[in-house]
Coordinates of C-alpha atoms in Angstrom, one line a residue:
X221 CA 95.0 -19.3 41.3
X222 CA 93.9 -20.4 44.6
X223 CA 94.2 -16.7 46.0
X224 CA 92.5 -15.1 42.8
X225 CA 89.5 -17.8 44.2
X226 CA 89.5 -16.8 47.5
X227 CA 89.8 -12.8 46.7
X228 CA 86.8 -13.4 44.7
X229 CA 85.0 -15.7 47.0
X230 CA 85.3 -13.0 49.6
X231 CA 83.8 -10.1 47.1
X232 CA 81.3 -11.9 46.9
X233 CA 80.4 -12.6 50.8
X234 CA 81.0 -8.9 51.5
X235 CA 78.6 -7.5 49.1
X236 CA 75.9 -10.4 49.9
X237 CA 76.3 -9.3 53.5
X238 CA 76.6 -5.8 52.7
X239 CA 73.0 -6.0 50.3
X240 CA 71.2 -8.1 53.3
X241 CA 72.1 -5.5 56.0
X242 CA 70.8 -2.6 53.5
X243 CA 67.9 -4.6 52.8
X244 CA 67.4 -5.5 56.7
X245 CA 68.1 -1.4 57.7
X246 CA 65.5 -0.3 54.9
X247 CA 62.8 -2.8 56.0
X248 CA 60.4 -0.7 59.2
X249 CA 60.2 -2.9 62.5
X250 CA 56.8 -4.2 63.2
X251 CA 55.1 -2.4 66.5
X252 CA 52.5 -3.8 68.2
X253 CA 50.1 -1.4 68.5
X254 CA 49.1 -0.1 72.0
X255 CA 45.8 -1.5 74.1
X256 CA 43.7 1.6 75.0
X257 CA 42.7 1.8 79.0
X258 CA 39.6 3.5 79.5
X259 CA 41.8 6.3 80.5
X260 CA 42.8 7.6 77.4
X261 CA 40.7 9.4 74.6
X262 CA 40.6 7.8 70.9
X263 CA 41.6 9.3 68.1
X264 CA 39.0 11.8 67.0
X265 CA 38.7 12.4 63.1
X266 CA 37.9 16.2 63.1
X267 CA 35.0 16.9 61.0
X268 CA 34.9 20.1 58.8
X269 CA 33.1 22.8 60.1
X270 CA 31.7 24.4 56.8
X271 CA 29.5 20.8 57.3
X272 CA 27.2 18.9 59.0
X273 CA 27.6 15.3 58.6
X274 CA 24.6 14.2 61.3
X275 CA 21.0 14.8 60.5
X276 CA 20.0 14.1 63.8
X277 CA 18.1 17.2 65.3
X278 CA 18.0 19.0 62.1
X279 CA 14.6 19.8 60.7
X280 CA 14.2 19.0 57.0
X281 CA 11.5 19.8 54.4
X282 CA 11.6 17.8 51.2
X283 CA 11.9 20.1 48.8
X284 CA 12.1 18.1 45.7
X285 CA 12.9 13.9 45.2
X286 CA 14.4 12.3 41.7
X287 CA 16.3 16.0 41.2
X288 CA 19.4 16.1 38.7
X289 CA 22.2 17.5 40.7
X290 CA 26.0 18.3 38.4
X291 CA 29.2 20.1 40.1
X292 CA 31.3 23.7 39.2
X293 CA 33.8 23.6 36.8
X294 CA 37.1 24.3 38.6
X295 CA 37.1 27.6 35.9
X296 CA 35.3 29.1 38.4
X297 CA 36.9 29.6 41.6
X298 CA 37.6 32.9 42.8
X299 CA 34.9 34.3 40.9
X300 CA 32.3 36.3 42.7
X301 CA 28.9 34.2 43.2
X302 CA 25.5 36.3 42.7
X303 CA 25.3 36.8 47.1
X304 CA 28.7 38.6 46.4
X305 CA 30.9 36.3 47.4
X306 CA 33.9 34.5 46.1
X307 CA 33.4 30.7 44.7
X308 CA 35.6 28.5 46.0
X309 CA 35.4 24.6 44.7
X310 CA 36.4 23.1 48.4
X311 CA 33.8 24.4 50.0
X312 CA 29.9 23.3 50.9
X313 CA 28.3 25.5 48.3
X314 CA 25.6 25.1 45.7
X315 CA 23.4 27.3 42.9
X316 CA 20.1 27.1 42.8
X317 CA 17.6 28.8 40.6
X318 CA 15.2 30.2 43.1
X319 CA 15.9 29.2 46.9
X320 CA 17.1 31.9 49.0
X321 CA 21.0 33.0 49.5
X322 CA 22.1 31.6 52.6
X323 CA 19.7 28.8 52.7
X324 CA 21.1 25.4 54.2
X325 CA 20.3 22.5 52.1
X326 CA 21.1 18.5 52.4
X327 CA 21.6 16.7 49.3
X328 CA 21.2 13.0 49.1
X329 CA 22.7 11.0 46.3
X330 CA 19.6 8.8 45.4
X331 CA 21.8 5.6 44.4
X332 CA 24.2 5.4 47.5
X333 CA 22.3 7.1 50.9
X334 CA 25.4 9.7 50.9
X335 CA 24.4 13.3 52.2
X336 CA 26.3 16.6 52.2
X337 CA 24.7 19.8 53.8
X338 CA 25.6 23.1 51.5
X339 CA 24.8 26.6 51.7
X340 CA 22.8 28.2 48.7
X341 CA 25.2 31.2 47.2
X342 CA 24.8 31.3 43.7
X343 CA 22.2 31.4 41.0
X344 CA 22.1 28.4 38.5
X345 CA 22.7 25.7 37.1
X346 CA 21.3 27.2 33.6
X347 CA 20.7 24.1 32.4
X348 CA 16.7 23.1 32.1
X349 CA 17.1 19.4 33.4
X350 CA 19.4 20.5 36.3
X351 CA 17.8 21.5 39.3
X352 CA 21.2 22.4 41.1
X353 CA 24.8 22.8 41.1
X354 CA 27.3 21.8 44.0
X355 CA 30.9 22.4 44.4
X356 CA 33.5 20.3 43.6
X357 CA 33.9 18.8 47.3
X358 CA 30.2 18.6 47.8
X359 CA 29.5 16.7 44.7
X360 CA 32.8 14.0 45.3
X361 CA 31.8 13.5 48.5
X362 CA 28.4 12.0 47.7
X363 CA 28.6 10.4 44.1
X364 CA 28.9 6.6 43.3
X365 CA 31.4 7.1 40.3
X366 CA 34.1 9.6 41.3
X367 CA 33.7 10.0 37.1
X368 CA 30.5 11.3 37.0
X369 CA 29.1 14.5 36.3
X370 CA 25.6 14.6 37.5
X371 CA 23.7 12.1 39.6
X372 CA 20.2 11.9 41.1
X373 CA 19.5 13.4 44.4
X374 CA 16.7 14.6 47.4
X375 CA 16.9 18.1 48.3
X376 CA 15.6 18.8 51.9
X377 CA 15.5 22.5 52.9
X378 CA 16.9 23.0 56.6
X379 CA 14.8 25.0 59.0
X380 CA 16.4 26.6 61.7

């Protein structure tokens, strides 16, 4: 009897042990992390070029305030755009019903200060209270409600 208790008291002390050092080799050390000198460079976020993110230098002309803006379906990528080009929700398009193809524009959500600059490439939206249409990426970037479907925005032409 005495061995039966010690064979099991010894089961049990070699899977405790063998359950804390799996827990202990699963568990990620801490690291401090380093103090930057004024030698090195800090991690730069790099910022898509098919954006600007920076009004600063730009010239804008308000185009139109209080403007509904909605996004593309995702039924329409790789479908050719009315400038001849391929639609593609991941990029900084938009439709619009009369600006030019090609033209820059920033749209500013009204209810959060968020802007995205897009290029004009398709005709649209064909709906009377929308004044335009933005990709996928564009729109997510700048809306409140990731949810929503149209928001209120400024439109500011670029000039270059």
């Amino acid at each position: 009897m005495r061995n039966k208790k010690n064979y099991i008291l010894t089961m049990l002390t070699a899977a405790f042990i063998s359950c804390f050092t799996y827990v202990i080799s699963q568990t990620k050390p801490v690291i401090e992390p380093k103090a930057q000198d004024s030698l090195t460079k800090p991690n730069l976020i790099p910022i898509p070029t098919d954006s600007i993110f920076t009004d600063k230098g730009l010239k804008l002309k308000t185009y139109k305030k209080n403007a509904h803006a909605s996004y593309y379906a995702d039924r329409f990528n790789g479908k050719k755009t009315a400038d001849g080009s391929r639609f593609n929700n991941s990029k900084y398009t938009a439709a619009h019903k009369k600006l030019p193809f090609g033209t820059r524009v920033k749209v500013t959500n009204e209810a959060n200060g968020k802007f995205v600059i897009v290029k004009i490439t398709d005709r649209g939206p064909f709906v009377k209270t929308r004044e335009i249409d933005l990709s996928k990426r564009a729109f997510m970037e700048i809306t409140k409600s990731k949810g929503a479907g149209a928001m209120k925005v400024t439109i500011e032409t670029i000039i270059e």
